[in-house]
Amino acid sequence: MGRMAVVEVAELTKTFVVPEREAGLRASIKALVRRKHREVHAVEEISFEIGEGEVVGFLGPNGAGKTTTLKMLSGLLYPTSGEARVLGHVPSKRERDFLRRITLVMGNRNQLQWDLPALDSFELNRAIYRIRRSDFTPLRDELIGLLDVGDLVRKPVRNLSLGERMKVEIVGSLLHRPQVLFLDEPTIGLDVTMQKRIRSFVADYNRRYGATVLLTSHYMADVVALCRRVVVIHHGRILYDGDLARLGAEFAAYKTIAVDLLDGAVSLEAYGEVVEREGDRVVLRVPKEETARVTGRLLVEQKIADLTVHDPPIEDVIELVFAEPK
Amino acid sequence: MSTQTLPEAGRVRSVVDYYLTMMRTSIVNQFQYRVAQYFYMLGMVAEPVVYLVVWTTIANESGGEINGITTGEFAAYYIVWTLVRNMNIVFGAPYWEWRIREGRMSADLLRPLHPLHNDLAWFAGSKFVLIVLWLPIAAGLTIAFEPTVDPTPLEVVVFSIAIWGAYLLRTMIQSTLGMLCFWTTRGAAIFDLYITTELLLSGRLVPLPLMPDRVETVAAFLPFQWAFFFPIDALVGDRSTAWLLGGLGMQLLWIAISFVAFRIAWRAAIKRFSAVGG
């Protein structure tokens, strides 16, 4: 890694105990006498480190343990076991110096005063984070400029659209210039333009301030645009931690071969699964270990104008990773 | 590029700054809904007016007084009651449940400031608006019911402190009870029991001297009267300096007890927080 570790996680575990009962009156009466509980292992012994200034994508399907991990790292949840350190602090102690240096942005949560313009909430954040006015005003104006929300921050928050609210929410979350950003689905529910805007803002903030970012998102475009490294979590366990580019090589069981034929009428079913055919262009899906052999056969046996081999799209790879049995 | 944390402003100055900023924000927010606030206050006047009419009628039928309390003193009691009741509105125990369920708790915990400061400052700010809105209501009730009140300067000073003491005390009690929401999502039954007990033993329903002796004795060992009866009586009653200062001392004692109870409950509660609401 080479960089100083800002986030250090070792064997971190979170188990929730939840009440459970069958539907119906009988089960309800039974539950009065004897309540049943079940342990839900939201996060199981995960370990990873994130270096200073890194932007890491934290991927996983719903219920995989992403948000639980972020909540433990930001001090909202006490871990059941294991250790976490962020900027040298134990998050669950919720020390003031720690909370002044991090932020957690949750895409579908509103932390601003609903009935007041965002500027009033920003002012409140200044007081909460004890920011000197001489530092606060230029930073606030800089963030407002970066996200282009100058005309929005004077409107009551309740009058803003979801995307507008998200932008001012992000400004509010960064007014104390946190060094670590935990972003939980920051672009959820936003249109493509707004998603792009927020992506470029996060990249910009990371460049300007050298901030460390751990990002969860269901939109692969967010991850591809921002993260070189991804951590994939599923059923509370880490399945992969490494370069996004290598994820395909690790998990994809197939590759695609795009062939431009000189004679488009030829059938290529014998070489692999035809997933696309358009004029003289055919796209085949073949098992990864057979790619070289099939490519060789195609070049020898068919009249080909062009041939390219691709790893499957990252969305497909992620789907494959998530399909891994528990 | 800068990875440095922003320098921190001075501690005491920052706390004062936070309270002033939060109170200002709360006042701005209250003014946003001033008409709704006013109707809410008018609605709240109904309760003491009912008590006042009942007790005035009984007093008139009993020769002008009950247990030495005249109709004019009843009027004074219930008019001051309206202000004390408004001062007693705090971030109630059931709202902790709302705070957790709606994900507000997570947002509050992410801040480098205890949520209690948020509640205290926010509601303290709203009190200034309530006091301003209360003045015409008090004037109207004074004209209608002709209260008898003649406070000394000391009584006015003690009353002015006691209404804020009552606010602080009730905040601490309600917040301590609110910690139950970390264990159960059905704390309502316990909160209702608390409200009923408080209603009877605080002087809200009936001035305490009208209660049976045994009830008065029980009330003396509980905190409720120091948040309700004491501030009212400090202004409208005819009490000694020792009693007035002793009352402030009792408020302080109960605030300290409930603060310690809250701290203990908070430490246990926060470990149970599961951030289910977000």
Tab-separated table of C-alpha atoms in Angstrom, chain A:
chain	number	residue	atom	x	y	z
A	1	MET	CA	0.000	0.000	0.000
A	2	GLY	CA	2.846	2.352	0.831
A	3	ARG	CA	0.642	5.009	2.376
A	4	MET	CA	-0.098	5.575	6.026
A	5	ALA	CA	-3.184	3.551	6.985
A	6	VAL	CA	-6.059	5.861	7.867
A	7	VAL	CA	-8.657	3.114	8.267
A	8	GLU	CA	-7.565	-0.121	9.925
A	9	VAL	CA	-10.029	-2.943	10.396
A	10	ALA	CA	-9.118	-6.264	11.992
A	11	GLU	CA	-11.522	-9.175	12.438
A	12	LEU	CA	-14.402	-6.726	12.812
A	13	THR	CA	-17.706	-8.403	13.597
A	14	LYS	CA	-21.228	-7.174	14.216
A	15	THR	CA	-23.986	-9.495	15.280
A	16	PHE	CA	-27.549	-8.333	15.857
A	17	VAL	CA	-29.977	-10.293	17.980
A	18	VAL	CA	-33.449	-10.000	16.501
A	19	PRO	CA	-36.767	-11.327	17.809
A	20	GLU	CA	-38.444	-13.829	15.557
A	21	ARG	CA	-41.802	-15.583	15.436
A	22	GLU	CA	-44.158	-17.222	12.977
A	23	ALA	CA	-47.275	-15.410	11.773
A	24	GLY	CA	-50.654	-15.995	13.393
A	25	LEU	CA	-52.435	-15.912	16.743
A	26	ARG	CA	-51.000	-19.168	18.101
A	27	ALA	CA	-47.424	-18.050	17.458
A	28	SER	CA	-48.252	-14.704	18.982
A	29	ILE	CA	-49.526	-16.302	22.225
A	30	LYS	CA	-46.569	-18.662	22.288
A	31	ALA	CA	-44.233	-15.693	21.961
A	32	LEU	CA	-45.739	-14.213	25.133
A	33	VAL	CA	-44.358	-17.126	27.129
A	34	ARG	CA	-41.220	-17.861	25.221
A	35	ARG	CA	-39.655	-15.320	22.941
A	36	LYS	CA	-37.442	-16.585	20.204
A	37	HIS	CA	-34.410	-14.699	19.069
A	38	ARG	CA	-32.109	-15.164	16.162
A	39	GLU	CA	-28.580	-13.947	15.669
A	40	VAL	CA	-27.945	-12.057	12.464
A	41	HIS	CA	-24.290	-11.930	11.553
A	42	ALA	CA	-24.245	-8.653	9.655
A	43	VAL	CA	-20.458	-8.443	9.475
A	44	GLU	CA	-18.136	-11.377	10.156
A	45	GLU	CA	-14.465	-10.967	10.931
A	46	ILE	CA	-13.601	-8.571	8.153
A	47	SER	CA	-10.137	-7.079	7.870
A	48	PHE	CA	-8.746	-4.413	5.563
A	49	GLU	CA	-6.761	-1.193	5.578
A	50	ILE	CA	-7.204	2.019	3.636
A	51	GLY	CA	-4.316	4.382	3.061
A	52	GLU	CA	-4.338	8.157	3.281
A	53	GLY	CA	-5.963	9.755	0.248
A	54	GLU	CA	-7.275	6.474	-1.180
A	55	VAL	CA	-10.747	6.233	-2.713
A	56	VAL	CA	-12.090	2.736	-2.167
A	57	GLY	CA	-15.353	1.280	-3.437
A	58	PHE	CA	-17.195	-0.890	-0.968
A	59	LEU	CA	-19.413	-3.202	-2.959
A	60	GLY	CA	-22.046	-5.713	-2.048
A	61	PRO	CA	-25.710	-6.520	-2.567
A	62	ASN	CA	-28.412	-5.310	-0.166
A	63	GLY	CA	-27.866	-6.739	3.301
A	64	ALA	CA	-24.237	-7.632	2.608
A	65	GLY	CA	-22.954	-5.615	5.581
A	66	LYS	CA	-21.708	-2.460	3.824
A	67	THR	CA	-23.732	0.079	5.779
A	68	THR	CA	-23.184	-1.769	9.062
A	69	THR	CA	-19.444	-1.551	8.450
A	70	LEU	CA	-19.636	2.152	7.632
A	71	LYS	CA	-21.677	2.741	10.779
A	72	MET	CA	-19.097	0.943	12.885
A	73	LEU	CA	-16.298	2.928	11.271
A	74	SER	CA	-18.078	6.209	11.921
A	75	GLY	CA	-18.812	5.361	15.555
A	76	LEU	CA	-22.563	4.830	15.289
A	77	LEU	CA	-22.454	1.134	16.108
A	78	TYR	CA	-20.463	-0.776	18.692
A	79	PRO	CA	-18.729	-3.765	17.132
A	80	THR	CA	-19.523	-7.155	18.642
A	81	SER	CA	-15.852	-8.091	18.375
A	82	GLY	CA	-12.723	-7.191	16.467
A	83	GLU	CA	-11.011	-3.865	16.124
A	84	ALA	CA	-11.430	-0.752	14.059
A	85	ARG	CA	-9.283	2.345	14.015
A	86	VAL	CA	-9.899	5.455	11.967
A	87	LEU	CA	-7.283	8.193	12.037
A	88	GLY	CA	-5.841	6.449	15.070
A	89	HIS	CA	-9.129	6.626	16.991
A	90	VAL	CA	-11.396	3.814	18.099
A	91	PRO	CA	-14.652	4.949	16.435
A	92	SER	CA	-17.010	3.532	19.079
A	93	LYS	CA	-15.471	5.853	21.678
A	94	ARG	CA	-16.859	8.734	19.622
A	95	GLU	CA	-14.181	11.159	20.719
A	96	ARG	CA	-14.762	14.716	19.669
A	97	ASP	CA	-11.459	14.961	17.856
A	98	PHE	CA	-12.448	11.888	15.825
A	99	LEU	CA	-15.940	13.153	14.957
A	100	ARG	CA	-14.477	16.473	13.825
A	101	ARG	CA	-12.340	14.657	11.258
A	102	ILE	CA	-14.840	12.324	9.613
A	103	THR	CA	-18.197	12.476	7.901
A	104	LEU	CA	-20.810	9.912	6.956
A	105	VAL	CA	-23.114	10.863	4.117
A	106	MET	CA	-26.141	8.650	3.678
A	107	GLY	CA	-27.858	9.141	0.354
A	108	ASN	CA	-31.414	8.915	1.593
A	109	ARG	CA	-31.049	10.763	4.872
A	110	ASN	CA	-31.629	14.400	5.586
A	111	GLN	CA	-29.478	16.039	8.230
A	112	LEU	CA	-30.415	19.624	7.474
A	113	GLN	CA	-33.108	21.747	9.117
A	114	TRP	CA	-36.159	20.927	7.024
A	115	ASP	CA	-37.990	24.252	7.239
A	116	LEU	CA	-35.017	26.584	6.959
A	117	PRO	CA	-32.645	27.500	4.162
A	118	ALA	CA	-29.519	25.332	4.109
A	119	LEU	CA	-27.430	28.398	4.994
A	120	ASP	CA	-28.962	28.331	8.483
A	121	SER	CA	-27.991	24.673	8.883
A	122	PHE	CA	-24.486	25.452	7.662
A	123	GLU	CA	-24.229	28.155	10.299
A	124	LEU	CA	-25.316	25.622	12.893
A	125	ASN	CA	-22.655	23.197	11.703
A	126	ARG	CA	-20.079	25.947	12.082
A	127	ALA	CA	-21.031	26.227	15.743
A	128	ILE	CA	-21.262	22.442	16.285
A	129	TYR	CA	-17.839	21.784	14.790
A	130	ARG	CA	-16.355	24.883	16.436
A	131	ILE	CA	-15.018	26.224	13.178
A	132	ARG	CA	-13.477	29.673	13.268
A	133	ARG	CA	-15.460	32.061	11.117
A	134	SER	CA	-12.310	33.028	9.233
A	135	ASP	CA	-11.962	29.385	8.115
A	136	PHE	CA	-15.657	28.689	7.730
A	137	THR	CA	-16.789	31.389	5.305
A	138	PRO	CA	-14.216	30.767	2.552
A	139	LEU	CA	-14.620	26.981	2.804
A	140	ARG	CA	-18.420	27.215	2.705
A	141	ASP	CA	-18.290	29.463	-0.329
A	142	GLU	CA	-15.759	27.191	-2.007
A	143	LEU	CA	-17.962	24.118	-1.511
A	144	ILE	CA	-21.057	26.008	-2.658
A	145	GLY	CA	-19.150	27.014	-5.780
A	146	LEU	CA	-17.838	23.490	-6.425
A	147	LEU	CA	-21.311	22.001	-6.325
A	148	ASP	CA	-22.909	25.034	-7.940
A	149	VAL	CA	-25.633	25.406	-5.305
A	150	GLY	CA	-25.397	29.167	-4.794
A	151	ASP	CA	-29.061	29.714	-5.622
A	152	LEU	CA	-30.284	26.671	-3.651
A	153	VAL	CA	-28.841	27.389	-0.239
A	154	ARG	CA	-31.221	30.274	0.343
A	155	LYS	CA	-34.369	28.199	-0.209
A	156	PRO	CA	-35.999	26.198	2.590
A	157	VAL	CA	-34.678	22.644	2.348
A	158	ARG	CA	-38.218	21.255	2.053
A	159	ASN	CA	-38.587	23.086	-1.277
A	160	LEU	CA	-35.573	21.410	-2.876
A	161	SER	CA	-35.717	18.405	-5.180
A	162	LEU	CA	-34.006	15.181	-4.102
A	163	GLY	CA	-30.919	15.897	-6.191
A	164	GLU	CA	-30.703	19.510	-5.017
A	165	ARG	CA	-31.103	18.408	-1.424
A	166	MET	CA	-28.361	15.834	-1.825
A	167	LYS	CA	-25.977	18.478	-3.106
A	168	VAL	CA	-26.590	20.869	-0.224
A	169	GLU	CA	-26.488	17.909	2.148
A	170	ILE	CA	-22.999	17.096	0.899
A	171	VAL	CA	-21.893	20.704	1.358
A	172	GLY	CA	-23.209	20.587	4.940
A	173	SER	CA	-21.352	17.345	5.616
A	174	LEU	CA	-18.021	18.724	4.461
A	175	LEU	CA	-18.013	22.149	6.083
A	176	HIS	CA	-15.659	20.918	8.793
A	177	ARG	CA	-13.306	19.663	6.059
A	178	PRO	CA	-13.267	16.018	7.147
A	179	GLN	CA	-10.231	13.916	6.335
A	180	VAL	CA	-12.216	10.714	5.995
A	181	LEU	CA	-15.456	10.492	4.014
A	182	PHE	CA	-17.797	7.542	4.405
A	183	LEU	CA	-20.243	7.839	1.546
A	184	ASP	CA	-23.203	5.467	1.658
A	185	GLU	CA	-25.040	5.520	-1.663
A	186	PRO	CA	-24.473	9.244	-2.213
A	187	THR	CA	-26.061	9.164	-5.674
A	188	ILE	CA	-29.066	6.986	-4.890
A	189	GLY	CA	-32.212	8.107	-6.682
A	190	LEU	CA	-30.461	10.874	-8.625
A	191	ASP	CA	-30.563	11.394	-12.367
A	192	VAL	CA	-27.498	10.706	-14.487
A	193	THR	CA	-26.408	14.351	-14.699
A	194	MET	CA	-26.619	14.808	-10.964
A	195	GLN	CA	-24.765	11.536	-10.372
A	196	LYS	CA	-21.931	12.752	-12.596
A	197	ARG	CA	-21.821	16.058	-10.786
A	198	ILE	CA	-21.487	14.424	-7.405
A	199	ARG	CA	-18.893	11.984	-8.704
A	200	SER	CA	-16.701	14.752	-10.048
A	201	PHE	CA	-17.163	16.685	-6.819
A	202	VAL	CA	-15.985	13.745	-4.709
A	203	ALA	CA	-12.968	13.284	-6.996
A	204	ASP	CA	-12.227	16.990	-6.752
A	205	TYR	CA	-12.527	17.005	-2.956
A	206	ASN	CA	-10.215	13.994	-2.747
A	207	ARG	CA	-7.626	15.753	-4.942
A	208	ARG	CA	-7.828	19.102	-3.178
A	209	TYR	CA	-7.721	17.909	0.392
A	210	GLY	CA	-6.117	14.475	0.104
A	211	ALA	CA	-9.156	13.027	1.854
A	212	THR	CA	-9.654	9.299	2.241
A	213	VAL	CA	-12.947	8.034	0.830
A	214	LEU	CA	-14.837	4.795	1.400
A	215	LEU	CA	-17.802	4.693	-0.932
A	216	THR	CA	-20.717	2.314	-1.288
A	217	SER	CA	-22.894	2.498	-4.349
A	218	HIS	CA	-25.153	0.296	-6.388
A	219	TYR	CA	-24.219	2.351	-9.436
A	220	MET	CA	-21.088	0.821	-10.902
A	221	ALA	CA	-20.495	4.068	-12.788
A	222	ASP	CA	-19.748	5.727	-9.423
A	223	VAL	CA	-17.244	3.054	-8.540
A	224	VAL	CA	-15.592	2.929	-11.962
A	225	ALA	CA	-15.246	6.717	-12.060
A	226	LEU	CA	-13.834	7.105	-8.553
A	227	CYS	CA	-12.211	3.944	-7.275
A	228	ARG	CA	-9.149	2.051	-8.371
A	229	ARG	CA	-9.560	-0.336	-5.491
A	230	VAL	CA	-12.684	-2.160	-4.403
A	231	VAL	CA	-13.595	-4.254	-1.405
A	232	VAL	CA	-16.400	-6.691	-2.141
A	233	ILE	CA	-18.459	-7.884	0.792
A	234	HIS	CA	-21.182	-10.503	0.734
A	235	HIS	CA	-23.029	-12.213	3.598
A	236	GLY	CA	-20.862	-10.136	5.963
A	237	ARG	CA	-17.571	-11.507	4.632
A	238	ILE	CA	-15.011	-9.976	2.330
A	239	LEU	CA	-14.837	-11.805	-0.974
A	240	TYR	CA	-12.359	-9.582	-2.746
A	241	ASP	CA	-10.050	-6.708	-1.897
A	242	GLY	CA	-7.912	-5.308	-4.676
A	243	ASP	CA	-7.773	-3.469	-7.981
A	244	LEU	CA	-11.078	-2.944	-9.675
A	245	ALA	CA	-9.397	-3.822	-12.961
A	246	ARG	CA	-8.409	-7.251	-11.672
A	247	LEU	CA	-11.849	-8.099	-10.349
A	248	GLY	CA	-12.913	-9.502	-13.726
A	249	ALA	CA	-9.851	-11.711	-14.002
A	250	GLU	CA	-10.503	-13.080	-10.542
A	251	PHE	CA	-14.201	-13.762	-10.737
A	252	ALA	CA	-15.415	-13.854	-14.323
A	253	ALA	CA	-15.699	-17.399	-15.573
A	254	TYR	CA	-15.918	-16.268	-19.190
A	255	LYS	CA	-14.659	-13.723	-21.696
A	256	THR	CA	-16.343	-12.230	-24.703
A	257	ILE	CA	-14.894	-12.414	-28.212
A	258	ALA	CA	-16.141	-9.811	-30.696
A	259	VAL	CA	-15.645	-10.942	-34.282
A	260	ASP	CA	-16.119	-8.892	-37.479
A	261	LEU	CA	-16.682	-11.488	-40.218
A	262	LEU	CA	-16.021	-11.072	-43.897
A	263	ASP	CA	-19.014	-13.345	-44.499
A	264	GLY	CA	-21.715	-12.469	-42.003
A	265	ALA	CA	-23.868	-15.451	-42.932
A	266	VAL	CA	-21.563	-17.976	-41.215
A	267	SER	CA	-22.830	-19.602	-38.028
A	268	LEU	CA	-20.481	-19.409	-35.027
A	269	GLU	CA	-22.616	-21.442	-32.590
A	270	ALA	CA	-19.968	-24.170	-32.520
A	271	TYR	CA	-17.398	-21.775	-31.006
A	272	GLY	CA	-19.386	-20.531	-28.022
A	273	GLU	CA	-22.604	-18.852	-26.913
A	274	VAL	CA	-23.654	-16.142	-29.366
A	275	VAL	CA	-24.795	-13.253	-27.230
A	276	GLU	CA	-25.089	-10.620	-29.956
A	277	ARG	CA	-25.266	-10.591	-33.757
A	278	GLU	CA	-25.524	-7.434	-35.828
A	279	GLY	CA	-24.696	-7.625	-39.525
A	280	ASP	CA	-21.194	-9.026	-39.866
A	281	ARG	CA	-20.411	-8.505	-36.182
A	282	VAL	CA	-20.881	-11.402	-33.754
A	283	VAL	CA	-20.173	-11.403	-30.023
A	284	LEU	CA	-19.415	-14.763	-28.435
A	285	ARG	CA	-19.225	-15.731	-24.786
A	286	VAL	CA	-16.694	-18.462	-24.067
A	287	PRO	CA	-15.329	-20.033	-20.871
A	288	LYS	CA	-12.224	-18.143	-19.733
A	289	GLU	CA	-9.880	-21.140	-19.965
A	290	GLU	CA	-10.984	-21.837	-23.542
A	291	THR	CA	-10.546	-18.280	-24.832
A	292	ALA	CA	-7.125	-18.827	-26.378
A	293	ARG	CA	-8.133	-22.079	-28.064
A	294	VAL	CA	-11.408	-20.682	-29.459
A	295	THR	CA	-9.644	-17.535	-30.680
A	296	GLY	CA	-7.064	-19.665	-32.475
A	297	ARG	CA	-9.750	-21.805	-34.083
A	298	LEU	CA	-11.711	-18.757	-35.245
A	299	LEU	CA	-8.650	-17.181	-36.854
A	300	VAL	CA	-7.772	-20.437	-38.648
A	301	GLU	CA	-11.226	-21.613	-39.647
A	302	GLN	CA	-13.083	-18.371	-40.462
A	303	LYS	CA	-12.548	-15.371	-42.697
A	304	ILE	CA	-12.224	-12.597	-40.157
A	305	ALA	CA	-11.768	-8.838	-40.632
A	306	ASP	CA	-11.211	-8.084	-36.939
A	307	LEU	CA	-11.270	-9.901	-33.592
A	308	THR	CA	-11.079	-8.541	-30.054
A	309	VAL	CA	-11.211	-10.297	-26.664
A	310	HIS	CA	-12.815	-8.551	-23.685
A	311	ASP	CA	-13.330	-9.164	-20.004
A	312	PRO	CA	-17.044	-9.041	-19.245
A	313	PRO	CA	-18.530	-5.664	-18.197
A	314	ILE	CA	-17.911	-4.871	-14.527
A	315	GLU	CA	-21.664	-5.004	-13.779
A	316	ASP	CA	-21.719	-8.621	-14.966
A	317	VAL	CA	-18.648	-9.459	-12.903
A	318	ILE	CA	-20.180	-7.997	-9.785
A	319	GLU	CA	-23.333	-9.984	-10.452
A	320	LEU	CA	-21.196	-13.116	-10.654
A	321	VAL	CA	-19.428	-12.267	-7.408
A	322	PHE	CA	-22.703	-11.744	-5.623
A	323	ALA	CA	-24.011	-15.025	-6.988
A	324	GLU	CA	-21.251	-16.887	-5.124
A	325	PRO	CA	-22.805	-19.301	-2.653
A	326	LYS	CA	-22.515	-18.457	1.048
